[in-house]
Structure formats: structure tokens, C-alpha cells
Amino acid sequence: MPSIETTNAAEPRVLVIIPAYNESECILATAHKIEACGYDYIVVNDGSKDDTLSICRANDLNVLDLPQNLGIGGAVQAGHKYAQRYGYDIDIQVDGDGQHDPSYIPKLVEQISNGADLAVGSRFLEKTDGFQSTFMRRVGITWLSWWIKLFTGETVTDPTSGFRACGRRAIDLFCKNYPDDYPEPESLALAMKTGLSVRETSVKMLERQGGQSSIGGFSSVYYMIKVSLAIWIVCWTHGKEA
């Protein structure tokens, strides 16, 4: 890995990006699930302070070790640059905390193969029995969905979802420009305002299988203010490209 050869030219080359910061509790299980599905992957160790890196190396996982913590945006962008450098057609972001079920990856790939530039796995597009997040986070998600629609005219039911697929145009865009903190809603707005096609597909998600979320308490208030302002700025600065 990375595999440079492909036996079927019609099949897109897919890379799974696993950003990981202090995910020692579940990174091995997450990587093994993706391996079992037959996908190339790269664990992007974002300067973890726990045993994430040593676990990856001890188990021969394909890992890109960042020398310092860049945040989720920097880690994901590093994955996009890896995908671009090695010529992948599609890359898939799968969180290292075990929330995302790799069995839904083909649905995301299908959206890209059918013309989408960016495909988002949504918990809310259809009613499922999967994990729906906490009440307060659902309120925040509803707000961000409305805010994005206000500025772009497009509806995204799950704008904070980190379970996403990018085609070549989105990979190229995000290699050049990707938000640093809490990047999912802002990058959706960026993609839409630069003319990329964004679609959703229904997925089930699990509760976090280990580690701790970076959003909680006062940080959730900061998150909403920061992301709302960032979306407004992105849409204002890229308005002429829409």
C-alpha cells in the first residue's frame, strides 16, 4: 500500500482516510474493519499523545505520522494530499472513533461514480435506528443546515457528518483550501460556492466506541459561533464563483 496497479480500469481507486487523535482505544478495530472490506486506507496520526501511533506501527497499519497536532482539518487535508499524490479517484473520510460503518462506503462511492463531487453520509436523510447524536447537537445541526441553505440555496440534512467521499475535483479543491477547525460544515459551503456537486446518502452511525469528543460544554457554543461565521465568510468571499 498504496496500490498503484488496478486490475479493472473501470473501477475507481478508493482510499479511506482515517484521521486519528488519541484514538488508541479503537483505531486498530477501525482499521481492521476497513481492511476486511478490501479498501486501501491511511491512518493520519494527528500528533496523538496516547498510544495511537505505537499501536499502528506494532500492527503494521498504514500510517502517516504528523509531527505535531494540526487539528481535524489539517489531518484530513493531509489525507487528501496523500490521495492526490498517489492518484486515487475517490477518498473517503472515516473517523477513527468507530462511529462510521465501513459497509456504507459503497453507497458513498456510488454517489461519486454517478456524478457527485462530494457525498455526505447522513443520519437524518431517512429515519434509521442508528445513533442520532444528543438533543443539543441535533439542535445545532438543524441550525447549521438552515444557515447553509440560507447562503447556498441547497439543503444538507447532516452538515457535521465526518463520513464523506470526495471525487477528484473535491480532492483538488481541498488540497488547496480546507478549514482548520470543525471543517465539515464550512467545507460543504466552500464546495457548493465553488460549483461542486454535493449529495447525501442515508447511513447508520454508531455511538463513539472510545476516546472523547472535542465538542462539549462551552466548546459547543464556540463551535456554533465560529462555524456560523466561517460559513458566512466562505459564502461571501466565493459568491461570484457560485
XYZ file of N, CA and C in Angstrom:
726
model
N 0.845 -1.167 0.000
C 0.000 0.000 0.000
C 0.900 1.243 0.000
N 0.570 2.266 -0.811
C -0.577 2.364 -1.692
C -0.435 1.477 -2.923
N -1.576 0.954 -3.395
C -1.549 0.109 -4.578
C -1.589 0.995 -5.811
N -0.598 0.861 -6.671
C -0.523 1.684 -7.871
C -1.230 1.009 -9.037
N -1.247 -0.308 -9.050
C -1.876 -1.049 -10.129
C -3.358 -1.251 -9.833
N -4.163 -1.393 -10.862
C -5.561 -1.764 -10.704
C -5.909 -2.777 -11.786
N -6.688 -3.783 -11.435
C -6.985 -4.851 -12.382
C -8.160 -4.504 -13.273
N -8.973 -3.502 -12.901
C -10.131 -3.136 -13.694
C -10.137 -1.630 -13.860
N -9.871 -1.167 -15.088
C -9.754 0.266 -15.319
C -11.056 0.994 -15.047
N -12.192 0.269 -15.112
C -13.487 0.900 -14.886
C -13.757 1.148 -13.400
N -13.061 0.447 -12.550
C -13.284 0.595 -11.122
C -12.471 1.763 -10.568
N -13.112 2.682 -9.829
C -12.350 3.798 -9.254
C -11.421 3.308 -8.155
N -10.276 3.953 -8.053
C -9.343 3.647 -6.964
C -9.766 4.456 -5.744
N -10.023 3.758 -4.662
C -10.608 4.366 -3.465
C -9.625 4.284 -2.308
N -9.449 5.398 -1.624
C -8.624 5.460 -0.424
C -9.490 5.895 0.743
N -9.386 5.198 1.854
C -10.073 5.595 3.081
C -9.098 6.362 3.967
N -9.482 7.573 4.347
C -8.673 8.422 5.223
C -9.227 8.311 6.638
N -8.358 7.948 7.591
C -8.778 7.821 8.985
C -8.003 8.834 9.825
N -8.546 10.032 10.050
C -7.868 10.981 10.929
C -7.962 10.493 12.365
N -6.857 10.538 13.093
C -6.849 9.955 14.437
C -6.053 10.830 15.400
N -6.720 11.267 16.438
C -6.051 11.976 17.528
C -6.465 11.315 18.838
N -5.513 10.668 19.497
C -5.775 9.956 20.755
C -6.908 8.942 20.601
N -6.792 8.077 19.601
C -7.811 7.056 19.344
C -7.277 5.651 19.600
N -6.432 5.509 20.627
C -5.805 4.215 20.892
C -6.824 3.128 21.230
N -7.983 3.508 21.750
C -8.977 2.513 22.163
C -9.624 1.803 20.981
N -9.702 2.458 19.830
C -10.464 1.842 18.740
C -9.816 1.942 17.369
N -8.608 2.507 17.248
C -8.017 2.673 15.927
C -7.727 1.335 15.259
N -7.312 0.341 16.026
C -6.994 -0.965 15.438
C -8.249 -1.622 14.886
N -9.338 -1.603 15.661
C -10.591 -2.202 15.196
C -11.115 -1.470 13.968
N -11.007 -0.139 13.955
C -11.476 0.640 12.813
C -10.701 0.273 11.555
N -9.377 0.218 11.650
C -8.549 -0.120 10.500
C -8.822 -1.541 10.008
N -8.991 -2.470 10.927
C -9.236 -3.850 10.534
C -10.582 -4.006 9.823
N -11.594 -3.244 10.238
C -12.888 -3.297 9.552
C -12.753 -2.827 8.109
N -11.972 -1.779 7.914
C -11.778 -1.241 6.566
C -10.958 -2.213 5.724
N -9.930 -2.796 6.317
C -9.145 -3.816 5.613
C -10.037 -4.971 5.175
N -10.959 -5.383 6.063
C -11.837 -6.514 5.761
C -12.770 -6.209 4.592
N -13.046 -4.923 4.376
C -13.896 -4.511 3.250
C -13.101 -4.385 1.959
N -11.764 -4.515 2.044
C -10.937 -4.536 0.851
C -10.452 -3.190 0.351
N -10.502 -2.156 1.208
C -10.103 -0.824 0.759
C -8.683 -0.475 1.205
N -7.989 0.285 0.346
C -6.754 0.935 0.782
C -7.129 1.978 1.834
N -6.233 2.233 2.764
C -6.520 3.229 3.797
C -5.216 3.880 4.239
N -5.358 5.034 4.879
C -4.238 5.701 5.533
C -4.729 6.263 6.867
N -4.109 5.841 7.948
C -4.360 6.445 9.253
C -3.492 7.697 9.346
N -4.115 8.845 9.576
C -3.361 10.089 9.737
C -3.286 10.374 11.235
N -2.139 10.030 11.833
C -1.961 10.263 13.265
C -1.645 11.741 13.494
N -2.592 12.427 14.115
C -2.501 13.883 14.257
C -1.809 14.279 15.560
N -0.549 13.860 15.696
C 0.210 14.224 16.882
C -0.380 13.687 18.173
N -0.910 12.473 18.130
C -1.552 11.893 19.319
C -0.586 11.818 20.495
N -1.139 12.019 21.693
C -0.347 11.947 22.912
C -0.483 10.599 23.599
N -1.368 9.763 23.095
C -1.546 8.431 23.684
C -0.781 7.408 22.840
N -1.234 6.164 22.826
C -0.511 5.088 22.143
C -0.983 4.848 20.708
N -1.711 5.794 20.123
C -2.241 5.587 18.770
C -1.148 5.211 17.783
N -0.066 5.978 17.749
C 0.994 5.721 16.780
C 1.667 4.380 17.026
N 1.988 4.072 18.275
C 2.675 2.818 18.567
C 1.794 1.616 18.235
N 0.491 1.731 18.444
C -0.427 0.651 18.083
C -0.444 0.457 16.569
N -0.483 1.561 15.831
C -0.465 1.468 14.365
C 0.806 0.780 13.876
N 1.943 1.187 14.417
C 3.214 0.620 13.960
C 3.373 -0.830 14.387
N 2.937 -1.146 15.587
C 3.069 -2.513 16.084
C 2.221 -3.490 15.283
N 1.138 -2.984 14.692
C 0.222 -3.846 13.932
C 0.326 -3.626 12.419
N 1.423 -2.962 11.997
C 1.700 -2.752 10.577
C 0.556 -2.053 9.835
N -0.087 -1.121 10.506
C -1.109 -0.330 9.835
C -0.431 0.719 8.959
N -1.092 1.091 7.886
C -0.567 2.132 7.005
C -0.827 3.481 7.669
N 0.217 4.130 8.164
C 0.036 5.327 8.977
C 0.909 6.463 8.468
N 0.326 7.646 8.427
C 1.039 8.884 8.141
C 1.120 9.648 9.456
N 2.318 9.832 9.964
C 2.500 10.453 11.279
C 2.810 11.933 11.127
N 1.888 12.781 11.575
C 2.124 14.220 11.560
C 2.982 14.588 12.768
N 4.018 15.418 12.585
C 4.949 15.711 13.677
C 4.344 16.518 14.816
N 3.202 17.181 14.549
C 2.519 17.911 15.606
C 1.030 17.905 15.322
N 0.257 18.244 16.329
C -1.191 18.240 16.184
C -1.633 19.411 15.308
N -2.297 19.101 14.193
C -2.802 20.124 13.277
C -4.294 20.359 13.420
N -4.967 19.513 14.188
C -6.421 19.586 14.256
C -7.039 18.740 13.158
N -8.352 18.507 13.276
C -9.028 17.614 12.348
C -8.916 18.100 10.915
N -8.975 19.423 10.705
C -8.865 19.944 9.344
C -7.521 19.645 8.716
N -6.451 19.875 9.461
C -5.115 19.598 8.949
C -4.891 18.127 8.691
N -5.423 17.278 9.564
C -5.262 15.837 9.390
C -5.999 15.343 8.151
N -7.224 15.819 7.957
C -7.992 15.400 6.787
C -7.348 15.928 5.508
N -6.879 17.176 5.534
C -6.220 17.718 4.348
C -4.951 16.920 3.999
N -4.219 16.485 5.015
C -3.056 15.632 4.760
C -3.484 14.349 4.053
N -4.631 13.800 4.441
C -5.150 12.615 3.764
C -5.520 12.892 2.326
N -6.137 14.053 2.078
C -6.473 14.423 0.701
C -5.210 14.549 -0.158
N -4.174 15.145 0.416
C -2.922 15.316 -0.330
C -2.276 13.964 -0.626
N -2.402 13.033 0.306
C -1.904 11.666 0.091
C -2.668 11.025 -1.068
N -4.000 11.169 -1.047
C -4.822 10.593 -2.113
C -4.467 11.206 -3.466
N -4.274 12.515 -3.492
C -3.919 13.195 -4.740
C -2.552 12.735 -5.240
N -1.607 12.645 -4.332
C -0.240 12.269 -4.723
C -0.190 10.874 -5.321
N -0.981 9.947 -4.786
C -0.922 8.563 -5.255
C -2.033 8.225 -6.256
N -2.702 9.252 -6.766
C -3.588 9.049 -7.897
C -4.893 8.349 -7.618
N -5.432 8.486 -6.419
C -6.734 7.885 -6.126
C -7.851 8.702 -6.767
N -8.882 8.023 -7.211
C -10.037 8.684 -7.817
C -11.010 9.217 -6.770
N -11.118 8.509 -5.669
C -12.074 8.845 -4.610
C -11.384 8.641 -3.267
N -11.597 9.568 -2.358
C -11.190 9.284 -0.977
C -12.387 9.419 -0.044
N -12.348 8.630 1.000
C -13.454 8.538 1.958
C -12.923 8.881 3.341
N -13.536 9.828 4.011
C -13.167 10.125 5.398
C -13.962 9.226 6.338
N -13.279 8.502 7.185
C -13.893 7.651 8.198
C -13.241 7.981 9.530
N -14.017 8.411 10.491
C -13.452 8.802 11.778
C -12.839 7.604 12.495
N -11.797 7.878 13.268
C -11.081 6.815 13.967
C -11.753 6.323 15.220
N -12.911 6.915 15.594
C -13.555 6.565 16.861
C -14.568 5.443 16.738
N -14.694 4.845 15.551
C -15.578 3.698 15.380
C -17.027 4.036 15.121
N -17.373 5.320 14.910
C -18.764 5.700 14.670
C -19.248 5.324 13.274
N -18.336 5.275 12.319
C -18.726 5.097 10.925
C -18.594 3.640 10.501
N -19.651 3.116 9.919
C -19.702 1.718 9.499
C -19.167 1.604 8.063
N -18.024 0.939 7.864
C -17.445 0.839 6.513
C -18.348 0.152 5.494
N -19.357 -0.573 5.949
C -20.241 -1.245 4.996
C -21.045 -0.244 4.169
N -21.088 1.016 4.604
C -21.797 2.051 3.838
C -20.891 2.755 2.828
N -19.615 2.425 2.811
C -18.699 3.082 1.869
C -19.158 2.912 0.417
N -19.623 1.726 -0.006
C -20.073 1.607 -1.400
C -21.181 2.592 -1.773
N -22.044 2.961 -0.831
C -23.093 3.939 -1.130
C -22.488 5.304 -1.421
N -21.451 5.671 -0.678
C -20.776 6.939 -0.922
C -20.034 6.912 -2.255
N -19.358 5.814 -2.519
C -18.643 5.665 -3.791
C -19.617 5.750 -4.965
N -20.780 5.150 -4.805
C -21.786 5.171 -5.874
C -22.208 6.600 -6.200
N -22.363 7.432 -5.163
C -22.751 8.823 -5.404
C -21.695 9.549 -6.232
N -20.425 9.314 -5.920
C -19.348 9.946 -6.693
C -19.310 9.394 -8.118
N -19.462 8.102 -8.257
C -19.448 7.484 -9.587
C -20.598 7.980 -10.451
N -21.693 8.395 -9.792
C -22.861 8.892 -10.524
C -22.840 10.405 -10.720
N -21.712 11.044 -10.446
C -21.582 12.443 -10.811
C -21.396 13.441 -9.693
N -21.547 13.027 -8.439
C -21.324 13.955 -7.332
C -19.831 14.193 -7.147
N -19.483 15.405 -6.729
C -18.096 15.699 -6.375
C -17.827 15.404 -4.905
N -18.853 15.584 -4.078
C -18.743 15.353 -2.639
C -20.011 14.662 -2.173
N -19.873 13.526 -1.502
C -21.017 12.770 -0.994
C -20.925 12.683 0.516
N -22.037 12.953 1.190
C -22.080 13.002 2.645
C -22.981 11.890 3.168
N -22.484 11.124 4.126
C -23.297 10.122 4.790
C -24.142 10.787 5.862
N -25.472 10.737 5.700
C -26.384 11.470 6.584
C -27.148 10.546 7.515
N -27.203 10.939 8.793
C -28.013 10.236 9.786
C -29.483 10.598 9.686
N -29.794 11.695 8.994
C -31.128 12.280 9.073
C -31.870 12.308 7.746
N -31.235 11.872 6.663
C -31.896 11.873 5.370
C -33.100 10.937 5.380
N -32.943 9.793 6.019
C -34.031 8.840 6.223
C -34.025 8.424 7.686
N -35.178 8.028 8.188
C -35.268 7.591 9.579
C -34.600 6.229 9.724
N -33.640 6.133 10.651
C -32.946 4.872 10.911
C -32.910 4.643 12.419
N -32.450 3.454 12.806
C -32.300 3.160 14.223
C -30.857 3.372 14.685
N -30.072 4.074 13.870
C -28.693 4.360 14.244
C -28.602 5.489 15.254
N -27.388 5.770 15.708
C -27.145 6.824 16.685
C -27.436 8.178 16.049
N -28.281 8.989 16.708
C -28.731 10.268 16.163
C -28.076 11.471 16.821
N -27.100 11.270 17.683
C -26.438 12.337 18.410
C -27.331 12.833 19.546
N -26.811 13.736 20.374
C -27.559 14.251 21.511
C -28.557 15.309 21.045
N -29.514 15.632 21.916
C -30.547 16.607 21.562
C -29.938 17.956 21.201
N -29.021 18.450 22.042
C -28.445 19.765 21.798
C -27.627 19.783 20.497
N -26.959 18.693 20.196
C -26.207 18.652 18.938
C -27.148 18.618 17.748
N -28.282 17.937 17.894
C -29.258 17.938 16.799
C -29.810 19.336 16.565
N -29.986 20.093 17.652
C -30.410 21.486 17.500
C -29.367 22.264 16.705
N -28.094 22.068 17.063
C -27.019 22.738 16.347
C -26.953 22.324 14.888
N -27.148 21.040 14.613
C -27.120 20.540 13.236
C -28.251 21.164 12.428
N -29.438 21.267 13.040
C -30.571 21.898 12.360
C -30.262 23.349 12.022
N -29.652 24.063 12.977
C -29.273 25.450 12.733
C -28.284 25.555 11.571
N -27.250 24.723 11.570
C -26.242 24.794 10.518
C -26.826 24.420 9.158
N -27.743 23.469 9.140
C -28.400 23.095 7.892
C -29.170 24.283 7.325
N -29.904 24.982 8.190
C -30.657 26.166 7.761
C -29.718 27.274 7.314
N -28.612 27.457 8.028
C -27.654 28.520 7.739
C -26.993 28.288 6.370
N -26.636 27.045 6.096
C -26.043 26.720 4.796
C -27.053 26.941 3.673
N -28.287 26.541 3.892
C -29.319 26.738 2.871
C -29.553 28.223 2.615
N -29.488 29.036 3.663
C -29.688 30.478 3.515
C -28.679 31.077 2.543
N -27.436 30.618 2.612
C -26.372 31.222 1.805
C -26.103 30.499 0.487
N -26.471 29.226 0.402
C -26.170 28.465 -0.819
C -27.420 28.055 -1.591
N -28.571 28.039 -0.934
C -29.793 27.580 -1.567
C -29.928 26.075 -1.603
N -28.984 25.360 -1.009
C -29.004 23.902 -1.031
C -29.197 23.332 0.371
N -29.895 22.209 0.446
C -30.184 21.573 1.734
C -29.234 20.412 1.982
N -28.606 20.433 3.148
C -27.805 19.306 3.627
C -28.338 18.946 4.998
N -28.843 17.728 5.155
C -29.503 17.362 6.409
C -28.531 17.072 7.540
N -27.284 16.710 7.196
C -26.307 16.332 8.220
C -24.965 17.023 7.945
N -24.927 18.366 8.106
C -23.726 19.106 7.701
C -22.495 18.854 8.559
N -22.656 18.270 9.746
C -21.494 17.993 10.593
C -20.953 16.579 10.405
N -21.559 15.802 9.512
C -21.113 14.425 9.311
C -19.683 14.383 8.796
N -18.858 13.573 9.446
C -17.488 13.364 9.001
C -17.323 12.132 8.133
N -18.437 11.490 7.782
C -18.420 10.302 6.927
C -18.710 10.772 5.511
N -17.657 11.003 4.709
C -17.821 11.689 3.443
C -16.899 11.120 2.379
N -17.302 11.289 1.133
C -16.498 10.856 -0.006
C -16.228 12.041 -0.916
N -15.028 12.107 -1.439
C -14.638 13.164 -2.374
C -14.163 12.558 -3.680
N -14.652 13.112 -4.798
C -14.109 12.785 -6.097
C -12.889 13.660 -6.388
N -12.358 13.538 -7.601
C -11.101 14.222 -7.908
C -11.204 15.742 -7.795
N -12.328 16.324 -8.222
C -12.447 17.784 -8.162
C -12.470 18.267 -6.716
N -13.168 17.543 -5.856
C -13.202 17.926 -4.440
C -11.843 17.700 -3.785
N -11.178 16.611 -4.140
C -9.836 16.356 -3.605
C -8.899 17.506 -3.971
N -8.931 17.912 -5.228
C -8.065 19.010 -5.672
C -8.388 20.300 -4.933
N -9.685 20.595 -4.769
C -10.087 21.803 -4.043
C -9.592 21.773 -2.609
N -9.802 20.646 -1.934
C -9.483 20.573 -0.507
C -7.975 20.461 -0.256
N -7.231 20.020 -1.256
C -5.775 20.049 -1.110
C -5.266 21.489 -1.070
N -5.974 22.384 -1.756
C -5.573 23.789 -1.797
C -6.175 24.588 -0.646
N -7.396 24.243 -0.249
C -8.130 25.065 0.700
C -9.024 24.171 1.550
N -8.694 24.042 2.824
C -9.519 23.231 3.717
C -9.513 23.867 5.097
N -10.677 24.001 5.727
C -10.756 24.676 7.029
C -9.970 23.929 8.105
N -9.500 24.682 9.105
C -8.688 24.088 10.165
C -9.533 23.413 11.246
N -10.465 24.164 11.839
C -11.246 23.667 12.980
C -12.660 23.321 12.546
N -13.160 22.168 13.011
C -14.549 21.776 12.760
C -14.906 21.997 11.283
N -14.209 21.321 10.378
C -14.232 21.729 8.962
C -15.440 21.283 8.161
N -16.222 20.327 8.640
C -17.233 19.724 7.771
C -18.253 20.736 7.230
N -18.947 21.520 8.076
C -19.948 22.454 7.508
C -19.315 23.519 6.618
N -18.168 24.063 7.036
C -17.517 25.106 6.253
C -17.059 24.581 4.895
N -16.523 23.368 4.867
C -16.047 22.819 3.594
C -17.211 22.491 2.660
N -18.372 22.145 3.223
C -19.561 21.952 2.391
C -19.935 23.253 1.687
N -19.955 24.353 2.455
C -20.280 25.653 1.872
C -19.257 26.027 0.797
N -17.988 25.771 1.079
C -16.933 26.066 0.109
C -17.146 25.282 -1.181
N -17.436 23.985 -1.050
C -17.656 23.155 -2.229
C -18.830 23.667 -3.054
N -19.926 23.994 -2.379
C -21.113 24.469 -3.092
C -20.854 25.793 -3.793
N -20.185 26.717 -3.113
C -19.970 28.055 -3.675
C -18.913 28.067 -4.778
N -18.139 27.005 -4.885
C -17.179 26.905 -5.996
C -17.695 25.999 -7.106
N -18.978 25.650 -7.044
C -19.621 24.952 -8.146
C -19.557 23.441 -8.117
N -19.139 22.849 -7.013
C -19.095 21.389 -6.930
C -20.475 20.836 -6.572
N -20.717 19.623 -7.018
C -21.979 18.941 -6.740
C -21.884 18.186 -5.420
N -22.809 18.472 -4.498
C -22.828 17.830 -3.188
C -24.132 17.044 -3.036
N -24.009 15.775 -2.690
C -25.183 14.930 -2.476
C -25.058 14.213 -1.141
N -26.193 13.739 -0.640
C -26.212 12.956 0.592
C -26.733 11.555 0.307
N -26.343 10.625 1.167
C -26.900 9.285 1.139
C -27.121 8.842 2.578
N -28.165 8.082 2.805
C -28.529 7.691 4.165
C -27.582 6.628 4.716
N -27.113 6.838 5.946
C -26.264 5.859 6.631
C -26.707 5.737 8.079
N -26.331 4.640 8.689
C -26.479 4.476 10.135
C -25.126 4.732 10.785
N -25.156 5.381 11.929
C -23.924 5.593 12.675
C -24.052 4.992 14.067
N -22.902 4.661 14.624
C -22.833 4.107 15.964
C -22.423 5.208 16.936
N -22.582 4.943 18.224
C -22.015 5.845 19.217
C -20.497 5.707 19.189
N -19.831 6.780 19.583
C -18.374 6.749 19.682
C -17.948 5.511 20.467
N -17.000 4.741 19.900
C -16.570 3.487 20.517
C -15.412 3.661 21.493
N -14.884 4.860 21.588
C -13.782 5.133 22.514
C -13.335 6.563 22.372
N -12.430 6.995 23.251
C -11.924 8.358 23.198
C -12.961 9.358 23.661
N -12.713 10.633 23.375
C -13.577 11.704 23.860
C -13.755 12.755 22.785
N -14.982 13.235 22.609
C -15.257 14.262 21.622
C -14.626 15.582 22.042
N -14.207 16.365 21.037
C -13.625 17.681 21.313
C -14.692 18.747 21.476
N -15.962 18.394 21.209
C -17.047 19.365 21.295
C -17.929 19.012 22.479
N -17.996 19.901 23.442
C -18.816 19.670 24.618
C -18.732 20.855 25.549
N -19.817 21.098 26.293
C -19.815 22.211 27.229
C -19.664 23.544 26.517
N -18.787 24.374 27.026
C -18.597 25.704 26.457
C -18.078 25.637 25.032
N -17.301 24.596 24.714
C -16.751 24.496 23.364
C -17.844 24.359 22.313
N -19.019 23.819 22.687
C -20.110 23.701 21.724
C -20.659 25.071 21.345
N -20.656 26.018 22.294
C -21.085 27.387 21.998
C -20.081 28.042 21.060
N -18.799 27.876 21.362
C -17.741 28.395 20.494
C -17.861 27.789 19.098
N -18.125 26.493 19.047
C -18.255 25.791 17.769
C -19.330 26.443 16.907
N -20.526 26.673 17.478
C -21.623 27.212 16.699
C -21.311 28.616 16.196
N -20.732 29.448 17.044
C -20.410 30.816 16.641
C -19.333 30.812 15.563
N -18.269 30.060 15.808
C -17.142 30.034 14.879
C -17.555 29.494 13.517
N -18.281 28.382 13.506
C -18.653 27.759 12.241
C -19.663 28.614 11.484
N -20.603 29.205 12.195
C -21.586 30.071 11.532
C -20.900 31.244 10.849
N -19.958 31.875 11.552
C -19.213 32.986 10.965
C -18.364 32.516 9.780
N -17.746 31.348 9.936
C -16.894 30.823 8.866
C -17.704 30.540 7.609
N -18.904 29.982 7.756
C -19.760 29.713 6.601
C -20.140 31.015 5.915
N -20.490 32.029 6.695
C -20.840 33.341 6.115
C -19.668 33.918 5.337
N -18.466 33.837 5.899
C -17.279 34.382 5.231
C -16.987 33.626 3.941
N -17.055 32.296 3.991
C -16.813 31.492 2.794
C -17.798 31.841 1.686
N -19.065 31.944 2.049
C -20.086 32.227 1.041
C -19.957 33.642 0.491
N -19.554 34.575 1.321
C -19.372 35.950 0.868
C -18.160 36.068 -0.053
N -17.046 35.427 0.327
C -15.821 35.554 -0.467
C -15.861 34.759 -1.755
N -16.703 33.720 -1.817
C -16.787 32.890 -3.027
C -18.088 33.104 -3.763
N -18.829 34.142 -3.425
C -20.147 34.343 -4.023
C -20.118 34.465 -5.529
N -19.086 35.076 -6.079
C -19.018 35.292 -7.519
C -18.730 34.002 -8.289
N -18.277 32.958 -7.551
C -17.947 31.695 -8.220
C -19.144 30.774 -8.302
N -20.197 31.118 -7.548
C -21.361 30.215 -7.491
C -22.135 30.211 -8.818
